[in-house]
GROMACS .gro file of C-alpha atoms in nm:
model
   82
    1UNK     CA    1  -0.634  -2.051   0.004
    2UNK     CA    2  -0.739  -2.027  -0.349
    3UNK     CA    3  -0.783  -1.678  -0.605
    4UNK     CA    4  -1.155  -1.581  -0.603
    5UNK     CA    5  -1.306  -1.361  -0.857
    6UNK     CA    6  -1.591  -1.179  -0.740
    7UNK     CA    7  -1.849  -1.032  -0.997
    8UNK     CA    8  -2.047  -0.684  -0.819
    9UNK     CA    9  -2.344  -0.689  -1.113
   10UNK     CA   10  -2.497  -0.279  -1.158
   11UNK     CA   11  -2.796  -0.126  -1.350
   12UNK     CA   12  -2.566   0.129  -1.543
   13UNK     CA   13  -2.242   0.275  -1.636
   14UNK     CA   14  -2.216   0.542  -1.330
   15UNK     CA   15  -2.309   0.314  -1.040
   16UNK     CA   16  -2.015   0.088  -1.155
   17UNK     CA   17  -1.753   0.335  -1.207
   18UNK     CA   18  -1.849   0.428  -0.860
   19UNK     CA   19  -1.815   0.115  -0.715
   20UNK     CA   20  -1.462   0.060  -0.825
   21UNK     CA   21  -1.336   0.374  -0.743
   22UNK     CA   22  -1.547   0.333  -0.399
   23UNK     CA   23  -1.356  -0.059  -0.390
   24UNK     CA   24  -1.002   0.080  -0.455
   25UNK     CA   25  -1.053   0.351  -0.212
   26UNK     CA   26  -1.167   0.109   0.089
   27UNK     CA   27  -0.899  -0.180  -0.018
   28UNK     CA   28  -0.568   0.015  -0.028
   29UNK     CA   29  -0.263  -0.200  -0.100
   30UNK     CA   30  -0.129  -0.473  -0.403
   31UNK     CA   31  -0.410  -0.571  -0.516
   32UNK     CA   32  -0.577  -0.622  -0.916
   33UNK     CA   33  -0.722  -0.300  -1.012
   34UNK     CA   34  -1.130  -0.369  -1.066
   35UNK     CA   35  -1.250  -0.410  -1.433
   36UNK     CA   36  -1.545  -0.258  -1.550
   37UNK     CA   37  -1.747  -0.506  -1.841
   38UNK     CA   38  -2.083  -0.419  -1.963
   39UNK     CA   39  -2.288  -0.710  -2.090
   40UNK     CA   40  -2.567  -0.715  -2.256
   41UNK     CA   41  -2.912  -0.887  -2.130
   42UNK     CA   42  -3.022  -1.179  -2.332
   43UNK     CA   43  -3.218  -1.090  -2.611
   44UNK     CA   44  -3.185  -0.718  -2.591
   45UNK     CA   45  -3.020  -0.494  -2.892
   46UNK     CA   46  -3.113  -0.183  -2.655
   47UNK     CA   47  -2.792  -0.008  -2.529
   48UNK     CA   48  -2.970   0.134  -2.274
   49UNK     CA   49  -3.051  -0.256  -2.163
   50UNK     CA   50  -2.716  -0.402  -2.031
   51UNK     CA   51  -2.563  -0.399  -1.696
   52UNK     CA   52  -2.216  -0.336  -1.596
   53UNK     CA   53  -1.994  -0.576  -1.441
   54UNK     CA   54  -1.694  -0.488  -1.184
   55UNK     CA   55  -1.507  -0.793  -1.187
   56UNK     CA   56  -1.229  -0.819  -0.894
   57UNK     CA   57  -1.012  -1.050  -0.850
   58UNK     CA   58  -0.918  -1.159  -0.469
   59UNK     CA   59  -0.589  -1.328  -0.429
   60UNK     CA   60  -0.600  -1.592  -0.154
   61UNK     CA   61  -0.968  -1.490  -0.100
   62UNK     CA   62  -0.857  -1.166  -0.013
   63UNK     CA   63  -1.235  -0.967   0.061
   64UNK     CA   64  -1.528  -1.019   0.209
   65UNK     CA   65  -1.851  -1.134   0.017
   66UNK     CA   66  -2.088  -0.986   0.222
   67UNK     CA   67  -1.919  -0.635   0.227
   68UNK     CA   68  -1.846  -0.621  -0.202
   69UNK     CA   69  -2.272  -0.727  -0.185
   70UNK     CA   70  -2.322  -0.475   0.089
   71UNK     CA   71  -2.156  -0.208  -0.149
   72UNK     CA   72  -2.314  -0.326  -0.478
   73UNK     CA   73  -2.643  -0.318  -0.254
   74UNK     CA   74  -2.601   0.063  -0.212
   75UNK     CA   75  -2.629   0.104  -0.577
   76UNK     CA   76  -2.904  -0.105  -0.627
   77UNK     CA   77  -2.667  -0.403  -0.768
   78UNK     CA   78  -2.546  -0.756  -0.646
   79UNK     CA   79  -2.256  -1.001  -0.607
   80UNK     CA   80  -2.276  -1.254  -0.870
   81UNK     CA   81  -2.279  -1.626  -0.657
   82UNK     CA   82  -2.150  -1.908  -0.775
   0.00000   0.00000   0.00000
């Protein structure tokens, strides 16, 4: 098996911090701590326009896709696809 990064993509600041403390809470052991990244939208100079990333890497494909977009879902965000 390969790393994976998986990218959980939320509307603001709050609902990501959430998500990786919700993420390090439900996946207890060695693993990469989850990074928070905002990013601006294209063409936007608004703060207030950007998302948040939580970026998580998953040695040897370590978590499940559908449960990172299930949680990401809860807080009206995505997984990122390839």
């Amino acid at each position: 098996m390969t790393d994976v990064r998986h990218i959980l993509v939320l509307p603001d600041r709050d609902a990501a911090e959430e998500v990786a403390e919700e993420l390090a809470q439900r996946f207890e052991g060695p693993h990469a701590e989850p990074q928070l990244v905002r990013e601006a939208l294209a063409g936007e100079d608004d703060a207030e326009d950007a998302q948040w990333l939580v970026v998580l890497e998953s040695p040897e494909a370590r978590y499940d896709p559908e449960l990172l977009d299930a949680l990401a879902g809860e807080y009206d965000g995505w997984l990122e696809r390839d």
